[in-house]
Short mmCIF file of N, CA and C in Angstrom, two decimals:
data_model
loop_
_atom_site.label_atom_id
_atom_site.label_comp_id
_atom_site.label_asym_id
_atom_site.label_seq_id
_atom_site.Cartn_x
_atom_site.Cartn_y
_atom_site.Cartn_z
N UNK A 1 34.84 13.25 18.51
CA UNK A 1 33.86 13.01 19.54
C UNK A 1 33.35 14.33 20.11
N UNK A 2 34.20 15.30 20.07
CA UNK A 2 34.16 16.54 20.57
C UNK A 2 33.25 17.45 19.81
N UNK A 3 33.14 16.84 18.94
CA UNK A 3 32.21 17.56 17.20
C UNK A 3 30.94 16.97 17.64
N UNK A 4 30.77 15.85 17.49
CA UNK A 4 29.57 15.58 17.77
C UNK A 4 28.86 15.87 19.04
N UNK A 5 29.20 16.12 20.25
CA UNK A 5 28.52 16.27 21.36
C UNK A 5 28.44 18.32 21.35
N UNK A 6 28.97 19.10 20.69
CA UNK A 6 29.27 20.52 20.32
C UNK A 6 27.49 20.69 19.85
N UNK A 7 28.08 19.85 18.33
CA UNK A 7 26.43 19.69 17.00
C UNK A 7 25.21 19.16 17.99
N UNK A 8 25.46 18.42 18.88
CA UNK A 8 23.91 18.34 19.37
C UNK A 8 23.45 19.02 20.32
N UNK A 9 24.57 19.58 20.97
CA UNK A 9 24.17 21.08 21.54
C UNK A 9 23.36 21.78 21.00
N UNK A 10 24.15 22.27 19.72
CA UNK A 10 23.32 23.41 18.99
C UNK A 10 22.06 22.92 18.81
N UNK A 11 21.86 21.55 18.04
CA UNK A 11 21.06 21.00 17.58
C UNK A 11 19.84 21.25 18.48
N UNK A 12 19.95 20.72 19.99
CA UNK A 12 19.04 20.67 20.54
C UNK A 12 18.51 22.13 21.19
N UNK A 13 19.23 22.89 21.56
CA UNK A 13 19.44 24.23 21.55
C UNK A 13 18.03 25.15 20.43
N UNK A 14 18.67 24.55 18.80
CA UNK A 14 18.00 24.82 17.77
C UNK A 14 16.32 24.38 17.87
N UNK A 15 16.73 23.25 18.34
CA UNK A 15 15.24 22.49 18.35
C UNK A 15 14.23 23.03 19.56
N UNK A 16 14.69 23.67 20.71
CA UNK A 16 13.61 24.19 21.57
C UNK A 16 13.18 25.74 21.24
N UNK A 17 14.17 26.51 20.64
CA UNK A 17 13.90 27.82 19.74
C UNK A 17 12.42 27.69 19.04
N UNK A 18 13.15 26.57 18.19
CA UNK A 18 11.64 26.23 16.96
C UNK A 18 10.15 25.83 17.71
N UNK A 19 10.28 25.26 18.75
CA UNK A 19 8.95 24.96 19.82
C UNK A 19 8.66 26.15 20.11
N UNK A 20 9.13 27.02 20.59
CA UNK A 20 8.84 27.68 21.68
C UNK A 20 8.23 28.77 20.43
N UNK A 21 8.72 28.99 19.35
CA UNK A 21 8.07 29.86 18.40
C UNK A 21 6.71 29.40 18.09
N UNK A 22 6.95 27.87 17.87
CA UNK A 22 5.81 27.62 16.72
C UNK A 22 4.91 27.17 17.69
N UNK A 23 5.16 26.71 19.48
CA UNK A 23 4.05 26.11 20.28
C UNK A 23 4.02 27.36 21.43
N UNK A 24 4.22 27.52 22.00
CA UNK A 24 4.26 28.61 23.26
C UNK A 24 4.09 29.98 22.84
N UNK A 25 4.77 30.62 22.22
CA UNK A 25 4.67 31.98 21.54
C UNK A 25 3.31 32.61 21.10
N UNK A 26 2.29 31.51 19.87
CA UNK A 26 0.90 31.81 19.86
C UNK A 26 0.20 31.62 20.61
N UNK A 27 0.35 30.78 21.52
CA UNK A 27 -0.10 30.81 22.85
C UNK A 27 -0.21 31.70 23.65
N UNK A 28 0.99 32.37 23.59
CA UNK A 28 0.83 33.75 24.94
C UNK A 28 0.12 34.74 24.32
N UNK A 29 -0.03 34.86 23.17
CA UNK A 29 -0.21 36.23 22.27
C UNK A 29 -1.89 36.35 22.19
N UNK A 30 -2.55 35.07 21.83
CA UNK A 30 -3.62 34.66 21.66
C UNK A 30 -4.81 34.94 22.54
N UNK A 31 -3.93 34.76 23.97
CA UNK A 31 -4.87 35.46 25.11
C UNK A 31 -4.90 36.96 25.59
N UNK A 32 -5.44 37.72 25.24
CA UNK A 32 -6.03 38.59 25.07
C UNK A 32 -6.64 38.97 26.13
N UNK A 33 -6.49 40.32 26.72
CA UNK A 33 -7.55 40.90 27.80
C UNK A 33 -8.42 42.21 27.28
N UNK A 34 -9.08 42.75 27.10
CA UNK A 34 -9.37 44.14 27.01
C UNK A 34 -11.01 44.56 27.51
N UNK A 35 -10.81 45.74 28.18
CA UNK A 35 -11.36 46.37 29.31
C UNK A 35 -12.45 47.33 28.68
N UNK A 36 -13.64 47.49 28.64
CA UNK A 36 -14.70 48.62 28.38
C UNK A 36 -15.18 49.34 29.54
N UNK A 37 -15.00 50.64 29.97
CA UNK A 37 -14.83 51.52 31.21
C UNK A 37 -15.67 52.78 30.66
N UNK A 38 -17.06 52.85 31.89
CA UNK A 38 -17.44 54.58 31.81
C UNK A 38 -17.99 54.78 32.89
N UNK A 39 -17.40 56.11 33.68
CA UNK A 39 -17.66 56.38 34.70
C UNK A 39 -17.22 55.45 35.25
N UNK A 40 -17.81 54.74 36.50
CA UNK A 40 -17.21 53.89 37.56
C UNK A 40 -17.63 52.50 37.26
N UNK A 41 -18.01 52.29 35.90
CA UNK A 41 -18.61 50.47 35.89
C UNK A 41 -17.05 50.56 34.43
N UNK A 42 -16.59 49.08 35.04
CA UNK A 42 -15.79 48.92 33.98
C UNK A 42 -16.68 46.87 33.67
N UNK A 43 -15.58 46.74 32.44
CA UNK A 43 -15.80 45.10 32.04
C UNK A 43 -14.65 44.49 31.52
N UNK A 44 -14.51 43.63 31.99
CA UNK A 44 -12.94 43.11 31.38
C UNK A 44 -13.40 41.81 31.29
N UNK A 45 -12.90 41.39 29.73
CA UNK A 45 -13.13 40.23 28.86
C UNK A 45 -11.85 39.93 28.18
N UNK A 46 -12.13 38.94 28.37
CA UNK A 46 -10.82 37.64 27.51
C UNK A 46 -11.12 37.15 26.42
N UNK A 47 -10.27 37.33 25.17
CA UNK A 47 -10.57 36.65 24.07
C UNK A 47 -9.66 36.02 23.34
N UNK A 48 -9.73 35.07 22.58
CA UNK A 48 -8.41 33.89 22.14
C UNK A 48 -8.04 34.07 20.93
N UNK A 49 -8.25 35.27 20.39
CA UNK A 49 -7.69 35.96 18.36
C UNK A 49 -7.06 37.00 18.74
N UNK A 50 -7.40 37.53 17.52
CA UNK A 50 -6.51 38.72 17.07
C UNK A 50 -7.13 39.79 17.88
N UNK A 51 -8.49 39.78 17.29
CA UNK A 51 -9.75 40.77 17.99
C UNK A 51 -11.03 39.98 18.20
N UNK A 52 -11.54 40.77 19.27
CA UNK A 52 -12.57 39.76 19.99
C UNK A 52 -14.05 39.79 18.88
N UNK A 53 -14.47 38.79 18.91
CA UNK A 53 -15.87 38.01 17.95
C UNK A 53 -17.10 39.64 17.86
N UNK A 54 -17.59 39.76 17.74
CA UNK A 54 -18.99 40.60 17.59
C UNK A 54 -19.88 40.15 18.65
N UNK A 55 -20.01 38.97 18.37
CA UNK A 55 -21.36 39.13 19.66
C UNK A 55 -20.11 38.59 21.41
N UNK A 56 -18.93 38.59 21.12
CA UNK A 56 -18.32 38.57 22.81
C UNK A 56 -18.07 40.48 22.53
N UNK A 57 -17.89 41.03 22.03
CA UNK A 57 -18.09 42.33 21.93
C UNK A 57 -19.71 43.26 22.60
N UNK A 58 -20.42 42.55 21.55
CA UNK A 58 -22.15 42.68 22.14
C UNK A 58 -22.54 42.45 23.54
N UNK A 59 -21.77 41.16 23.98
CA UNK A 59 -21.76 40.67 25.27
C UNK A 59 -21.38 42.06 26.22
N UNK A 60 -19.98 42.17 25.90
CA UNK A 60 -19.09 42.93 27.15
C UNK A 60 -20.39 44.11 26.70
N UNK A 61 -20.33 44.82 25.57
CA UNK A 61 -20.99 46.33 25.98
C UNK A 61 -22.23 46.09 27.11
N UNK A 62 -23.35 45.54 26.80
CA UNK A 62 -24.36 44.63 27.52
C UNK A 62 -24.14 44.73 29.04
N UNK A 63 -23.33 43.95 29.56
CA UNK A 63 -22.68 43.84 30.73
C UNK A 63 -22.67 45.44 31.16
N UNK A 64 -21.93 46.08 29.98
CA UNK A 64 -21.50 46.96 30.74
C UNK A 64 -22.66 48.16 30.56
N UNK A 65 -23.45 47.80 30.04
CA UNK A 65 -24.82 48.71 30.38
C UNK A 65 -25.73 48.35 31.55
N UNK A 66 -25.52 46.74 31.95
CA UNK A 66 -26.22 46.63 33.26
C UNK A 66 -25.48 46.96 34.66
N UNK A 67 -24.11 47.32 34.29
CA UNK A 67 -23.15 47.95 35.52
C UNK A 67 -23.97 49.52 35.31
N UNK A 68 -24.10 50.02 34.29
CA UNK A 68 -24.34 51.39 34.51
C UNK A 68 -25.96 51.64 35.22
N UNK A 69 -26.53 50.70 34.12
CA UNK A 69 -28.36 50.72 34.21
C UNK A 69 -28.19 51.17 36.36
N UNK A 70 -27.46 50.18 37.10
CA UNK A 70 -27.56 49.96 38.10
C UNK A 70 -26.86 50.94 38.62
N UNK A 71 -25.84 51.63 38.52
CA UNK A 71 -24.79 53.00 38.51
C UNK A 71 -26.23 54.28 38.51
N UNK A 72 -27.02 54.55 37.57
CA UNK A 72 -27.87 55.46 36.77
C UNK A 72 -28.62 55.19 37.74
N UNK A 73 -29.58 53.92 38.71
CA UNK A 73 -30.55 53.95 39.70
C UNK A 73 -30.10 54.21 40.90
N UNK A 74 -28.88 54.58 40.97
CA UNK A 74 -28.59 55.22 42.50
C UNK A 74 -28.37 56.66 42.26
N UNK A 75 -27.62 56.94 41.56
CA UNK A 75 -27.68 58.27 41.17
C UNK A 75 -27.70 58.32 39.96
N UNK A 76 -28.83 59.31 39.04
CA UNK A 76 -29.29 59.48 37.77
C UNK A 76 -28.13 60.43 37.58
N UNK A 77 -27.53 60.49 36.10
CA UNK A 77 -26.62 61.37 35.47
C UNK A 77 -26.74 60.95 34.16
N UNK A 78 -27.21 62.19 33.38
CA UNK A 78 -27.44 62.43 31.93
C UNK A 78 -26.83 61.90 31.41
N UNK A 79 -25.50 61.94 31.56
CA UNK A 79 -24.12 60.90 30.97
C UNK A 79 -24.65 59.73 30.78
N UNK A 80 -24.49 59.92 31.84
CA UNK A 80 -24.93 57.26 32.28
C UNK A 80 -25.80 57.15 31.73
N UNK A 81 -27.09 57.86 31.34
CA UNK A 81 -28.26 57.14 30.29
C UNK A 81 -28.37 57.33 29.33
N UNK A 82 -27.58 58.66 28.79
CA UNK A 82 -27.26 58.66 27.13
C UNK A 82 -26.74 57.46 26.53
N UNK A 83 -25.45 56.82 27.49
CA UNK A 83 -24.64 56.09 27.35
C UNK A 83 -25.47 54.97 27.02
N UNK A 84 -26.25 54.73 28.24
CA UNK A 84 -27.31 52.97 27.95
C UNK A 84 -28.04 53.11 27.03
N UNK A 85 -28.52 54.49 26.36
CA UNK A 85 -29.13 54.31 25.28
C UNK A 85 -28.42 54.11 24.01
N UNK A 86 -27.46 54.36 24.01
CA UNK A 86 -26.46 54.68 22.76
C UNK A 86 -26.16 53.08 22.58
N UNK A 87 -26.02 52.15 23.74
CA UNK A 87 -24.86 51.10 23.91
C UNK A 87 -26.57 50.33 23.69
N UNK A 88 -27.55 50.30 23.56
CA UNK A 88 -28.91 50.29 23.40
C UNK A 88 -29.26 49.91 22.37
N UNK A 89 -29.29 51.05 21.72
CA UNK A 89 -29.41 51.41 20.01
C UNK A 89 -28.40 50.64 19.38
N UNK A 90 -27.15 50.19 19.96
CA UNK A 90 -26.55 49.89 18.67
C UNK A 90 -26.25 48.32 18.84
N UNK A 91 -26.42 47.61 20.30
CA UNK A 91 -25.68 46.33 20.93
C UNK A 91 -27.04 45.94 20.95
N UNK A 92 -27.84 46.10 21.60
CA UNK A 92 -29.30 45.75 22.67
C UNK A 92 -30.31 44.62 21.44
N UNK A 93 -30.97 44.41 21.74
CA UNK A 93 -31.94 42.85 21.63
C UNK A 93 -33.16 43.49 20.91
N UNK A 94 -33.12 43.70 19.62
CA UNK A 94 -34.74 44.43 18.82
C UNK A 94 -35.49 43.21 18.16
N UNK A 95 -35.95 42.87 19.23
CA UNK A 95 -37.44 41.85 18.83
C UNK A 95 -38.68 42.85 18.10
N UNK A 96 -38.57 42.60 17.10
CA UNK A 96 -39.89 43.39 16.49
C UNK A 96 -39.11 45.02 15.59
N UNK A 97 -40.03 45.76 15.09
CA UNK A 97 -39.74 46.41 14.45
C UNK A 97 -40.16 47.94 15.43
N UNK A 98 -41.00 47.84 16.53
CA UNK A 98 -41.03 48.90 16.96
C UNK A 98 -40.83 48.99 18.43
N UNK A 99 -40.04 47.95 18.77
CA UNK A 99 -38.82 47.77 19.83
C UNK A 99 -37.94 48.70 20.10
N UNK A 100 -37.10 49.79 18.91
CA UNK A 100 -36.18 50.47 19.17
C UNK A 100 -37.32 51.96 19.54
N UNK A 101 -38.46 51.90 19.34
CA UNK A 101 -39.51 53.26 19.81
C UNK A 101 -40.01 52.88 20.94
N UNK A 102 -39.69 51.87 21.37
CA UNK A 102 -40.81 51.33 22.52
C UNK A 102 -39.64 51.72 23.82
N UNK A 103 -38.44 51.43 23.42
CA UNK A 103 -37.24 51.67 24.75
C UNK A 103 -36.06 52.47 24.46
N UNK A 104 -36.86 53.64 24.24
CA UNK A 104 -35.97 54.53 23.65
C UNK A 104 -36.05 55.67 25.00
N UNK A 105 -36.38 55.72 25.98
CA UNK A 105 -37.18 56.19 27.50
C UNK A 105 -35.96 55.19 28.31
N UNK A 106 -35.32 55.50 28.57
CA UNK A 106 -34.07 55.80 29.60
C UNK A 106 -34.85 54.57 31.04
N UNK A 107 -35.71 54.97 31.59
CA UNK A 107 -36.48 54.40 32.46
C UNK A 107 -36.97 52.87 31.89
N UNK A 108 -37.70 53.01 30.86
CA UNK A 108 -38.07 51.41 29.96
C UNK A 108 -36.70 50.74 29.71
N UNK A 109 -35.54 51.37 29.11
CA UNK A 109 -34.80 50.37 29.18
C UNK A 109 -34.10 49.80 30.70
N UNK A 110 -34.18 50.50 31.54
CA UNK A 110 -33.79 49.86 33.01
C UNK A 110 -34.36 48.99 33.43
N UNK A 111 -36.22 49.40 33.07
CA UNK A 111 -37.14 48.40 33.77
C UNK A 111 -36.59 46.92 33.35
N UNK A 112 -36.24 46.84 31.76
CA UNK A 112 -36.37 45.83 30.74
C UNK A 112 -35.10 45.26 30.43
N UNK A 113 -33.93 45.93 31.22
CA UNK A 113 -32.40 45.61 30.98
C UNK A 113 -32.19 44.28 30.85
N UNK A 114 -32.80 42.94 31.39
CA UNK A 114 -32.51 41.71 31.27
C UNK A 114 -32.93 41.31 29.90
N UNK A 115 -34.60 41.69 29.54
CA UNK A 115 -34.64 41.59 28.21
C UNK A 115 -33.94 42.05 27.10
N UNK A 116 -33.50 43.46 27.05
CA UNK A 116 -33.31 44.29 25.41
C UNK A 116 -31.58 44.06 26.10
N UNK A 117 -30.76 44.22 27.65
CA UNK A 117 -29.38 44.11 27.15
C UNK A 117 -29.05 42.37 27.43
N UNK A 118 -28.91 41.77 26.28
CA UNK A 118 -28.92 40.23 26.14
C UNK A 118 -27.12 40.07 26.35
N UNK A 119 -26.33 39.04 27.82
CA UNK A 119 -25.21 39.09 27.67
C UNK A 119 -24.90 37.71 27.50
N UNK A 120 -25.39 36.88 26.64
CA UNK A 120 -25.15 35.18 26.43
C UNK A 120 -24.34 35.37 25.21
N UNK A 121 -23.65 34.76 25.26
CA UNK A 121 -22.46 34.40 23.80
C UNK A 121 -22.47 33.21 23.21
N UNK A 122 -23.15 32.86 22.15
CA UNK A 122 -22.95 31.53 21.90
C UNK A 122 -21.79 31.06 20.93
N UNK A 123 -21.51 29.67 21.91
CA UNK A 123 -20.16 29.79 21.32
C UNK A 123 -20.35 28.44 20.44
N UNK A 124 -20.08 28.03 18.67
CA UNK A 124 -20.55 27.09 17.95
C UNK A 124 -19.16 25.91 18.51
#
């Protein structure tokens, strides 16, 4: 009697191990935080993989060019608009073919930040 109530100890013991690996464990791991920071505008985004999607990537930079765009109109610094152009050129919204000549002027992309930095994620 003493055997059997021992074995379902373990047993059950055994059996919340195996949950907690195969249900809770990818769970905690899965959620994801990570932070994009320059100068004084940061962005912190959550994502549910390994590494976050391309366009929730596109998103956060975006974001974090309209923290700066707005950083850069209180006080201008060469830094901060290289930066929105760079994060511009490579993230930003090119409708047309002479879009990347048209807001390549530090000033045009501020005016236009809602248009060219696009932060919607669509999620299928």
């Amino acid at each position: 009697m003493e055997e059997r109530k021992t074995a379902a100890v373990v047993l059950g013991i055994i059996a919340l191990i195996v949950i907690f690996f195969t249900v809770m464990l990818p769970a905690i791991n899965d959620n994801s935080t990570q932070t994009l920071a320059f100068k004084n505008c940061a962005v912190h985004f959550k994502y549910n993989s390994r590494e976050p999607g391309p366009d929730l990537y596109r998103a956060s930079q975006n974001k974090l060019a309209h923290c700066l765009c707005k950083s850069y109109q209180q006080n201008p610094d060469t830094a901060v608009g290289n930066h929105i152009i760079k994060i511009y050129l490579e993230y930003g919204n090119h409708y047309g073919a002479d879009s990347v000549r048209r807001y390549k002027n530090i000033d045009s992309i501020i005016k236009h930040r809602n248009d060219v930095l696009d932060t919607l994620v669509l999620v299928d």
